[in-house]
mmCIF file with all atom_site columns, C-alpha atoms in Angstrom:
data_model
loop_
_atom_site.group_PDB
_atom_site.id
_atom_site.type_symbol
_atom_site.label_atom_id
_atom_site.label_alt_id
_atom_site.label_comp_id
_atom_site.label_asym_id
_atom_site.label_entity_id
_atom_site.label_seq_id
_atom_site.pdbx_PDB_ins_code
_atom_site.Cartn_x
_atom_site.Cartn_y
_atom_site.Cartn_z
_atom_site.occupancy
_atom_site.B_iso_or_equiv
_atom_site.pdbx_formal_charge
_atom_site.auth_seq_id
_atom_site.auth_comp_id
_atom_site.auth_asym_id
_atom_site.auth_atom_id
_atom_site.pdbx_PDB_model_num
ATOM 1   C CA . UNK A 1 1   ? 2.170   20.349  5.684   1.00 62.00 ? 142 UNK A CA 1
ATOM 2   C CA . UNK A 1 2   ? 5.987   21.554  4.953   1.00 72.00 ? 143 UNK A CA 1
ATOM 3   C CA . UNK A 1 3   ? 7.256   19.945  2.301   1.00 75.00 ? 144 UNK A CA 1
ATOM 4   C CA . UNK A 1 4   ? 10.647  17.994  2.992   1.00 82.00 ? 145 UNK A CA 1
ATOM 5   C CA . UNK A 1 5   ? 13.316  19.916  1.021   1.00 87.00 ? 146 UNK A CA 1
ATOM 6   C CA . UNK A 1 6   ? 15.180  16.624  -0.016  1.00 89.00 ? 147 UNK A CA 1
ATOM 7   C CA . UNK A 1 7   ? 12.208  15.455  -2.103  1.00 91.00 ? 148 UNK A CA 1
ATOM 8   C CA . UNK A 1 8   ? 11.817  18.663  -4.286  1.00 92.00 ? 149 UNK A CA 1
ATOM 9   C CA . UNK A 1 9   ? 13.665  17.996  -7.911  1.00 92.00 ? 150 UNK A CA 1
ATOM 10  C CA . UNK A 1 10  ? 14.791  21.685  -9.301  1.00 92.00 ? 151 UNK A CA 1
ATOM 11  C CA . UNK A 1 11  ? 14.046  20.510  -13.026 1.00 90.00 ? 152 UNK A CA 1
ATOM 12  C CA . UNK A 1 12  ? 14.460  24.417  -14.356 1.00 88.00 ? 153 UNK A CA 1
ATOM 13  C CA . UNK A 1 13  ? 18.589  23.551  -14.933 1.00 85.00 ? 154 UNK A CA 1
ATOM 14  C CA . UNK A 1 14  ? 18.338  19.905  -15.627 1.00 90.00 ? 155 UNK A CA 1
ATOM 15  C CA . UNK A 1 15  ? 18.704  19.249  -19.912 1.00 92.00 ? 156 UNK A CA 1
ATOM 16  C CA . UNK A 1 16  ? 16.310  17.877  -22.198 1.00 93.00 ? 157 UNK A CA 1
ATOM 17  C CA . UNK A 1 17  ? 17.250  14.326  -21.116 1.00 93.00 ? 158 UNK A CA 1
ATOM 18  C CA . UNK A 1 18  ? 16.699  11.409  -18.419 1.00 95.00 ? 159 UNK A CA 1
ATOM 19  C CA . UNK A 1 19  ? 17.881  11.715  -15.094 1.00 94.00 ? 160 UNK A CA 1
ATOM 20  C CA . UNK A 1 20  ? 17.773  9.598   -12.056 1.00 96.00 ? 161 UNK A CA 1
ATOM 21  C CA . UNK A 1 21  ? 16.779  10.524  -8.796  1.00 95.00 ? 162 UNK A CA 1
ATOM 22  C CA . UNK A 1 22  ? 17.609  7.652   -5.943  1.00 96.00 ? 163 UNK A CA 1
ATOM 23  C CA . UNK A 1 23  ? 16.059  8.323   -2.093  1.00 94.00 ? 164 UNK A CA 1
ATOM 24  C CA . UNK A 1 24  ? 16.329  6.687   1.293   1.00 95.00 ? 165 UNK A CA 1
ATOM 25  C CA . UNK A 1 25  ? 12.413  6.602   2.835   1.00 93.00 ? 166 UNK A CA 1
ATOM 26  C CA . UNK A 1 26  ? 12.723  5.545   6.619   1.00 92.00 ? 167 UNK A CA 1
ATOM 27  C CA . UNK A 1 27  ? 10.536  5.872   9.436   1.00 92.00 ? 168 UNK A CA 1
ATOM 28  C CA . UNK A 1 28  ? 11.067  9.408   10.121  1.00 91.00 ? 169 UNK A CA 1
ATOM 29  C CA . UNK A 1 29  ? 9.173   10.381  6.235   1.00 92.00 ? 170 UNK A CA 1
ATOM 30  C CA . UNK A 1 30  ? 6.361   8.840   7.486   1.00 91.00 ? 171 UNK A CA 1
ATOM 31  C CA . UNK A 1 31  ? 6.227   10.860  11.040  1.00 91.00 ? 172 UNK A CA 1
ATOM 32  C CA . UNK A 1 32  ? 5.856   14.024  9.113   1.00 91.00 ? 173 UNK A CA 1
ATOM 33  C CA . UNK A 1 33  ? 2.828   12.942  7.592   1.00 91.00 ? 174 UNK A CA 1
ATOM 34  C CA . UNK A 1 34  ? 1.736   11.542  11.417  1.00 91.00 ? 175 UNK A CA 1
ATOM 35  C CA . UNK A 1 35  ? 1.423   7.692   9.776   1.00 89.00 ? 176 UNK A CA 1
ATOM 36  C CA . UNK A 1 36  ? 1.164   5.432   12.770  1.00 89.00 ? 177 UNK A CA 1
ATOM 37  C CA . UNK A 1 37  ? 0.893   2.335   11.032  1.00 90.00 ? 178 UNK A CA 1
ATOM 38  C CA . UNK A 1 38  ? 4.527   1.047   10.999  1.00 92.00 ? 179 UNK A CA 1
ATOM 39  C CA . UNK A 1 39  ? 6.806   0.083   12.975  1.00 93.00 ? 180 UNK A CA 1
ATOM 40  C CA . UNK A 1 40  ? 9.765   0.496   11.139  1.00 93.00 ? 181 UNK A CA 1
ATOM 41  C CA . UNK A 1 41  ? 10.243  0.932   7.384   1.00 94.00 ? 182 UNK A CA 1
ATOM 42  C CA . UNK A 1 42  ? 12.970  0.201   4.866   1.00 95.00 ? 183 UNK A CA 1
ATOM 43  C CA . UNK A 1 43  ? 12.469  1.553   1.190   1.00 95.00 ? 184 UNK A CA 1
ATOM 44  C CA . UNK A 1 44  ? 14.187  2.308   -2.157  1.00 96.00 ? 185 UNK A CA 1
ATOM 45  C CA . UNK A 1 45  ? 13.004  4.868   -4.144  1.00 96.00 ? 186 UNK A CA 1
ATOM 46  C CA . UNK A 1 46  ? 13.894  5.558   -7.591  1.00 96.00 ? 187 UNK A CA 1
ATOM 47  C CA . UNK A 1 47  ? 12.561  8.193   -9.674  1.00 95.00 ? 188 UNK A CA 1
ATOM 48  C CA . UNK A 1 48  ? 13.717  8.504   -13.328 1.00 96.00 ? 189 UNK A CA 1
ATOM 49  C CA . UNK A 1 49  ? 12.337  12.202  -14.688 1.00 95.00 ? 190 UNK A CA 1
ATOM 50  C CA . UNK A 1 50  ? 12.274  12.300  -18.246 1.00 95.00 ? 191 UNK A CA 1
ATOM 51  C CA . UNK A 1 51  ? 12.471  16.022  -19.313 1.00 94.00 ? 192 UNK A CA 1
ATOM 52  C CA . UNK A 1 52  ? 10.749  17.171  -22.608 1.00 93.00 ? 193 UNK A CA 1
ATOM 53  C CA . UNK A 1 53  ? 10.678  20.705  -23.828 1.00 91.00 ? 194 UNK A CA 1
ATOM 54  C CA . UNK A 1 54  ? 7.361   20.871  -23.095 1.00 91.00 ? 195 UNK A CA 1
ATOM 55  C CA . UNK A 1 55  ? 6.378   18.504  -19.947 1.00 92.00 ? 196 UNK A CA 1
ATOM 56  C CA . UNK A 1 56  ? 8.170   16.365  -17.334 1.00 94.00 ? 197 UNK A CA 1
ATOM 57  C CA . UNK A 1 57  ? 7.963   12.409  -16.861 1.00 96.00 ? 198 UNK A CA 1
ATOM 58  C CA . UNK A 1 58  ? 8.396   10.840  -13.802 1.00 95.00 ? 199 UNK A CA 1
ATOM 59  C CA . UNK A 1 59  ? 8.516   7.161   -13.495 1.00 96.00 ? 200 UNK A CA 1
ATOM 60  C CA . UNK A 1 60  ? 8.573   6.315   -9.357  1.00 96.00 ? 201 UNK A CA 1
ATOM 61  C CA . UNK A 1 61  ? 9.379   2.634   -8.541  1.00 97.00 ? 202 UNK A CA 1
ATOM 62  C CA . UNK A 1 62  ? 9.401   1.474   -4.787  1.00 96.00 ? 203 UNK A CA 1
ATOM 63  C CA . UNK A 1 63  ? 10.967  -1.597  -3.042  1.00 96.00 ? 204 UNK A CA 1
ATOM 64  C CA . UNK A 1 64  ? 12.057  -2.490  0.314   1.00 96.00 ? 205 UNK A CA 1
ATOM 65  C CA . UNK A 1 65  ? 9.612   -3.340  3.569   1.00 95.00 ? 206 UNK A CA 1
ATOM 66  C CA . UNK A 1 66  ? 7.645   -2.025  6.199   1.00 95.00 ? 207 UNK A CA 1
ATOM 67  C CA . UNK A 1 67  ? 7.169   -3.170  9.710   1.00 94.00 ? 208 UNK A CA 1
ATOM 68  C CA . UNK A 1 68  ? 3.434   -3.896  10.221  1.00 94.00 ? 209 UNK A CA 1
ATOM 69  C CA . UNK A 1 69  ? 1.673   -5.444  12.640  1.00 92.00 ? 210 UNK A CA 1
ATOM 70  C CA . UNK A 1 70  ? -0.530  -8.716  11.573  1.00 89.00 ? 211 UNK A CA 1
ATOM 71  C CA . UNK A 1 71  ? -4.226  -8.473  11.815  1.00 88.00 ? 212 UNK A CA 1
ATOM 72  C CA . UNK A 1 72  ? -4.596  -11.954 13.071  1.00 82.00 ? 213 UNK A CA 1
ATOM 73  C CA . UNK A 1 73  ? -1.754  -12.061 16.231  1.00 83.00 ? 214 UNK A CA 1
ATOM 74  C CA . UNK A 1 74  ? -0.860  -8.103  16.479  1.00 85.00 ? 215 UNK A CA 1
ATOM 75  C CA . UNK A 1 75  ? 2.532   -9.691  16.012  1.00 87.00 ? 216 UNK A CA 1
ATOM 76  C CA . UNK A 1 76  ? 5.093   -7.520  14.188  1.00 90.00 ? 217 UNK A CA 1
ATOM 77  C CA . UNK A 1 77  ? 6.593   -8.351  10.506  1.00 91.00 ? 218 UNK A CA 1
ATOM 78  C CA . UNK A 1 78  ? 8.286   -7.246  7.676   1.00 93.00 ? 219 UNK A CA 1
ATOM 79  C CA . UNK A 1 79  ? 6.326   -7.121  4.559   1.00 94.00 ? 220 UNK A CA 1
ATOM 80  C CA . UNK A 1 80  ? 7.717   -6.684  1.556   1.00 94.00 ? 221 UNK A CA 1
ATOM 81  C CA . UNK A 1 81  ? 6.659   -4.145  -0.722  1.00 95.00 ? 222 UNK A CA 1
ATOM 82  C CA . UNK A 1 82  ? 7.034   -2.987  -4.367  1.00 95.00 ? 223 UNK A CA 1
ATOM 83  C CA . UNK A 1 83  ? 5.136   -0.052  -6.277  1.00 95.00 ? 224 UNK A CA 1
ATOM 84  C CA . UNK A 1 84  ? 5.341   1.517   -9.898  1.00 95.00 ? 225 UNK A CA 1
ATOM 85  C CA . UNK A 1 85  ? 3.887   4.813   -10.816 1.00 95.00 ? 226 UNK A CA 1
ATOM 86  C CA . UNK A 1 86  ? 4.192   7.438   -13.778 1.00 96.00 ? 227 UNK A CA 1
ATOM 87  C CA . UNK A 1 87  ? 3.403   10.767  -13.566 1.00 95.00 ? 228 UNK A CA 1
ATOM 88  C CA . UNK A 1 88  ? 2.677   13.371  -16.265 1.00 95.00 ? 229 UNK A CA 1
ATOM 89  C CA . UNK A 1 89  ? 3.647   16.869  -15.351 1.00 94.00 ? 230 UNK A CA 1
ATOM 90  C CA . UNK A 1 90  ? 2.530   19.843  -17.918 1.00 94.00 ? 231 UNK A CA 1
ATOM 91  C CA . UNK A 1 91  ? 2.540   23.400  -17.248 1.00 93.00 ? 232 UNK A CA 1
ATOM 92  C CA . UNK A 1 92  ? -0.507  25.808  -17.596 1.00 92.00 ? 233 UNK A CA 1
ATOM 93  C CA . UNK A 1 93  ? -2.096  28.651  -15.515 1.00 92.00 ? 234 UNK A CA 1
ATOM 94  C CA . UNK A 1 94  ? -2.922  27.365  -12.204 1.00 92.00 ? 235 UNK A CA 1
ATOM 95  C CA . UNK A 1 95  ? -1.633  24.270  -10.217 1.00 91.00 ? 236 UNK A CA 1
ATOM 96  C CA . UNK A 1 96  ? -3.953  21.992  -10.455 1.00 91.00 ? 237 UNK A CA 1
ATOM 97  C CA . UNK A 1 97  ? -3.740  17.740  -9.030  1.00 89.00 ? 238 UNK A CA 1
ATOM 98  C CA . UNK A 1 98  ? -7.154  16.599  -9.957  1.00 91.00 ? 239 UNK A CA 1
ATOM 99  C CA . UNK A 1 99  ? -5.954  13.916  -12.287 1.00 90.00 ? 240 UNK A CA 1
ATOM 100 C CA . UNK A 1 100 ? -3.950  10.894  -11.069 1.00 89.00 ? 241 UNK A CA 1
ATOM 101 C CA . UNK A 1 101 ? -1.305  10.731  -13.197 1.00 90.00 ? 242 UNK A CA 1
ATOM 102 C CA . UNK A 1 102 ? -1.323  14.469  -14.330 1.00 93.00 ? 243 UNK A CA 1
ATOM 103 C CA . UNK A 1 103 ? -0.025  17.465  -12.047 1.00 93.00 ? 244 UNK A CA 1
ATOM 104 C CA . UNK A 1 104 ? -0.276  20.695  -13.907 1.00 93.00 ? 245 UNK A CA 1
ATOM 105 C CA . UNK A 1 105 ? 2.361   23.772  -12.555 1.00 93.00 ? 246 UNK A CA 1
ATOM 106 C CA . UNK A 1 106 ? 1.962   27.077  -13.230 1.00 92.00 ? 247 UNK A CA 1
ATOM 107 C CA . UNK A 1 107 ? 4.167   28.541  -15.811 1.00 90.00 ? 248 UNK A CA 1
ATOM 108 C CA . UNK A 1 108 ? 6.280   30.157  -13.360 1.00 88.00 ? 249 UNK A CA 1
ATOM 109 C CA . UNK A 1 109 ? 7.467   27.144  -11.173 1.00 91.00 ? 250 UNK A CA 1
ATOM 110 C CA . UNK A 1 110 ? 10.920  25.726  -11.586 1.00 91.00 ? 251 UNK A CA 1
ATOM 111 C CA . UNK A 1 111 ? 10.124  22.766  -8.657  1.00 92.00 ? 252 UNK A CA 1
ATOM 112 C CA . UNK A 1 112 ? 8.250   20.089  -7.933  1.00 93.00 ? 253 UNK A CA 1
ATOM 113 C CA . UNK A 1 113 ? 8.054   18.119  -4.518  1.00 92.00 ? 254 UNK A CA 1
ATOM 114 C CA . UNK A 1 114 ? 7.188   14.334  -4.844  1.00 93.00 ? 255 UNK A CA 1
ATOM 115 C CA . UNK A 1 115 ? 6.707   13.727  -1.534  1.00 93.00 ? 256 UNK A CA 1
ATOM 116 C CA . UNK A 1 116 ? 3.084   13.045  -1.591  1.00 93.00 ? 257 UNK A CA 1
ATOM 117 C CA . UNK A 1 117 ? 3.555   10.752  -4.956  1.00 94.00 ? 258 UNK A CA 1
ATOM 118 C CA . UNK A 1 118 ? 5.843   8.599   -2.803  1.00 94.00 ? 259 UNK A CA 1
ATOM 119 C CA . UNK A 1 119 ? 3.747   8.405   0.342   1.00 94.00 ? 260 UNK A CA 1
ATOM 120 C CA . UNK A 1 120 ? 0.993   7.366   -1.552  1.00 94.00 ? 261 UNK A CA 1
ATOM 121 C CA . UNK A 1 121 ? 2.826   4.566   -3.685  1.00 94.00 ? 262 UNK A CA 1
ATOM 122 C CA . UNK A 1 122 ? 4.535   2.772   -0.333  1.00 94.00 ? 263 UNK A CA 1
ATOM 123 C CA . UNK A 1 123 ? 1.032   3.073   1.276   1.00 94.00 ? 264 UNK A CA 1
ATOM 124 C CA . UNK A 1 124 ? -1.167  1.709   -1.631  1.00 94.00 ? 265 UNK A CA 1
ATOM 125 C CA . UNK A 1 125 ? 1.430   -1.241  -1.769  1.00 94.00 ? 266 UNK A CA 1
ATOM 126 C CA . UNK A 1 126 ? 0.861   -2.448  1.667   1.00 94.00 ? 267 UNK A CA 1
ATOM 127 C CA . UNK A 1 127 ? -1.436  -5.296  1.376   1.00 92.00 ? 268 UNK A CA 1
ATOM 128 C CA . UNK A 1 128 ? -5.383  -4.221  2.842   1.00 92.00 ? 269 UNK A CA 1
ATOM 129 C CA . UNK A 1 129 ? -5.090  -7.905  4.741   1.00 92.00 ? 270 UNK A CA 1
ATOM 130 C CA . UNK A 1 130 ? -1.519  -7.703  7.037   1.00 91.00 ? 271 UNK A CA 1
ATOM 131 C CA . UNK A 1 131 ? -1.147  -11.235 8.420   1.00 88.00 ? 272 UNK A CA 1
ATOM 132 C CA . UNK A 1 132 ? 2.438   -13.332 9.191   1.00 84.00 ? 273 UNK A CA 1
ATOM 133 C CA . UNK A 1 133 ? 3.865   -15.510 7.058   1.00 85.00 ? 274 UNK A CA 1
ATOM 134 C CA . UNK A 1 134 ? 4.181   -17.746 9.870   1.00 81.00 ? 275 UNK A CA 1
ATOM 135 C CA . UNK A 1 135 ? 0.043   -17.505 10.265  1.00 77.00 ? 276 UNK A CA 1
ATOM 136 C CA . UNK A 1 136 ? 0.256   -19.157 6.646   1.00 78.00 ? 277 UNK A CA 1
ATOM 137 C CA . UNK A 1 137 ? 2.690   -21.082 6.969   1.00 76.00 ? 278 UNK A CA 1
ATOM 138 C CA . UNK A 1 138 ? 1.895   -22.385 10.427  1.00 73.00 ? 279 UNK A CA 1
ATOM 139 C CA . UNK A 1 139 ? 5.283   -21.680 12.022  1.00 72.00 ? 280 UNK A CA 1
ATOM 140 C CA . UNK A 1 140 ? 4.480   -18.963 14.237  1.00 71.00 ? 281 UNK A CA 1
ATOM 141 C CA . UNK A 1 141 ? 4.409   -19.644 17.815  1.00 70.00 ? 282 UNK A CA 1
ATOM 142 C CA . UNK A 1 142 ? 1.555   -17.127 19.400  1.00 70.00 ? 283 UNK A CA 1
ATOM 143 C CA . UNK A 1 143 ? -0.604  -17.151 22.373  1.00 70.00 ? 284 UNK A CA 1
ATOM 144 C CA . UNK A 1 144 ? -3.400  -15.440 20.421  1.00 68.00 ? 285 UNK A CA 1
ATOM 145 C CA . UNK A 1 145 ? -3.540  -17.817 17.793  1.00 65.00 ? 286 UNK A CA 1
ATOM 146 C CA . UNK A 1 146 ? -3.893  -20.666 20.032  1.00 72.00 ? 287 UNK A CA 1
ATOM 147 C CA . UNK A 1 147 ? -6.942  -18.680 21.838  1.00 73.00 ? 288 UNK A CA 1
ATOM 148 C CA . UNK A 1 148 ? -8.242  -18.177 18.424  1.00 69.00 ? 289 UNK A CA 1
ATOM 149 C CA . UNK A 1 149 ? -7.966  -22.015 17.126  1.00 74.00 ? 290 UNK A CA 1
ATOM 150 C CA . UNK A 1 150 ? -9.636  -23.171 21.083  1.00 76.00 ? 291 UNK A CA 1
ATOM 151 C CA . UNK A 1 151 ? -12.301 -20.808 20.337  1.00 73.00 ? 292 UNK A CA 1
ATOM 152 C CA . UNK A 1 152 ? -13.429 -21.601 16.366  1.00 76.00 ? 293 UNK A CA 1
ATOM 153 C CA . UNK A 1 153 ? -15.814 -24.212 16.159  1.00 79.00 ? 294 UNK A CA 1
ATOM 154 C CA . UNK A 1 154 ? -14.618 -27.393 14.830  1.00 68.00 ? 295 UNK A CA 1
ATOM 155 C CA . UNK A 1 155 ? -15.597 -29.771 12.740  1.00 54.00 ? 296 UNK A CA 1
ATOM 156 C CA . UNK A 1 156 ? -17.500 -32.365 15.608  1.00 53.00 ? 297 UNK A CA 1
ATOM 157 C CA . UNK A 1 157 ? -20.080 -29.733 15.916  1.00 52.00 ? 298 UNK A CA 1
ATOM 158 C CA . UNK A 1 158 ? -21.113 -29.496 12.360  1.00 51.00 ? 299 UNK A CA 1
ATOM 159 C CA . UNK A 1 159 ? -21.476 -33.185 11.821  1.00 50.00 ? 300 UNK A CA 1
ATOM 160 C CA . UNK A 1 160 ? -23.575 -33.415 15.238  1.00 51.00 ? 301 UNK A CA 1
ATOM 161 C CA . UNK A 1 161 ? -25.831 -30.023 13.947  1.00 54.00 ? 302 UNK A CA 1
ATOM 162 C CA . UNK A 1 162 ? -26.654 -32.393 10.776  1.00 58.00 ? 303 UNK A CA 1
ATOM 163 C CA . UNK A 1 163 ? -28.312 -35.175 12.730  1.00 65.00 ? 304 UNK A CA 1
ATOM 164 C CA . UNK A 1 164 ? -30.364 -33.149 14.661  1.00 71.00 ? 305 UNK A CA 1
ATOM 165 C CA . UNK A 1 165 ? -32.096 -31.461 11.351  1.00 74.00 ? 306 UNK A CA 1
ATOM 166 C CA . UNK A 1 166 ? -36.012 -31.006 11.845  1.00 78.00 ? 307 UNK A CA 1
ATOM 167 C CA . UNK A 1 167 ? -37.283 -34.432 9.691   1.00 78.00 ? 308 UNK A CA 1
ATOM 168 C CA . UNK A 1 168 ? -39.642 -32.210 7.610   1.00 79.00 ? 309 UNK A CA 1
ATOM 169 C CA . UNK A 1 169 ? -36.414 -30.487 6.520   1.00 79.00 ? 310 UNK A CA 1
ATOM 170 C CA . UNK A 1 170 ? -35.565 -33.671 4.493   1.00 78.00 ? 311 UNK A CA 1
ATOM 171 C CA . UNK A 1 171 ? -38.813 -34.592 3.227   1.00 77.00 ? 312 UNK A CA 1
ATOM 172 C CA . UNK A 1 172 ? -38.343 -31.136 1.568   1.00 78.00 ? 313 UNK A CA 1
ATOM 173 C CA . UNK A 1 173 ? -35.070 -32.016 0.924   1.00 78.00 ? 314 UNK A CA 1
ATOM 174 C CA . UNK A 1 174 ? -36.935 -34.595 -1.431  1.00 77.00 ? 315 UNK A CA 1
ATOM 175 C CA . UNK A 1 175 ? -38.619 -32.257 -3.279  1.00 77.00 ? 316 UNK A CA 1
ATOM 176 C CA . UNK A 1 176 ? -35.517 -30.928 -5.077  1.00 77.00 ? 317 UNK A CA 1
ATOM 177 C CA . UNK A 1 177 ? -33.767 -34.431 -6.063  1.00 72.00 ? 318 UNK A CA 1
ATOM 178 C CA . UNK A 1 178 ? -37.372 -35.312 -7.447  1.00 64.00 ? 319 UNK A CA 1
ATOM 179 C CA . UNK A 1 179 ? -38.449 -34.908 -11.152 1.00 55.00 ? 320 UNK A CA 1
#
């Protein structure tokens, strides 16, 4: 995959200091890495890159939303999202991302592209579970839910499965109040 040229921090010129880094992620970042799952997206990303004279520290913190569909309705919502992540980069003699918080450049390399890093962080903070606050809340007006509450079994048909319990059921039923 070609790495997006706005996401690669030149840190060969920067000084021994903190600097911020502050990016824009819409839909479009997530249609180069052919991510289907939202609708729309929204996010803040801010990087602060701590440089050493020896290693780089990144500290990546995400916030904004993404437009997901819910589980339950396949109706479409905002969900709000926010992610931290820090990120250790030393330099030795061959690139090398085995580690999850460590990348390791060669010596050579005066760039590195956190693309990846902040695909990963906005999709880890997507919950597994996607459902409407109006599901929870019981606000949301949708022909699927409706099917979905006609067609759970209620309550009535519990009670009524109870009375009909085999009678040797409850005789051994006895056995465990009895001491």
């Amino acid at each position: 995959m070609k790495p997006l040229k706005e996401f690669t921090i030149p840190f060969v010129g920067l000084k021994v200091a903190k600097h911020q880094f502050e990016y824009k992620v819409e839909q479009a970042f997530f249609e180069h890495f052919e991510y289907e799952d939202f609708n729309d997206v929204n996010i803040t990303v801010s990087v602060e890159l701590e440089k050493k004279t020896t290693l780089l520290e990144f500290h990546f913190k995400i916030s904004g939303w993404v437009n997901v569909n819910c589980d339950l309705t396949n109706e479409p919502y905002n969900q709000a999202i926010e992610n931290e992540f820090d990120l250790v980069v030393k330099f030795g003699d061959a690139y090398n991302d085995e580690h999850i918080d460590i990348l390791i450049l060669p010596h050579g390399d005066y760039e590195v592209n956190i693309q990846q890093y902040i695909y990963e962080l906005t999709i880890l903070a997507v919950p597994v579970k996607r459902i409407h606050p109006g599901v929870e809340d019981g606000t949301l007006d949708s022909d699927i839910l409706e099917k979905l509450e006609e067609l759970s079994p209620g309550l009535k048909e519990s009670k009524d499965k109870e009375e009909d319990i085999d009678p040797r059921w409850n005789t051994l039923k006895k056995l465990l109040t009895d001491k």
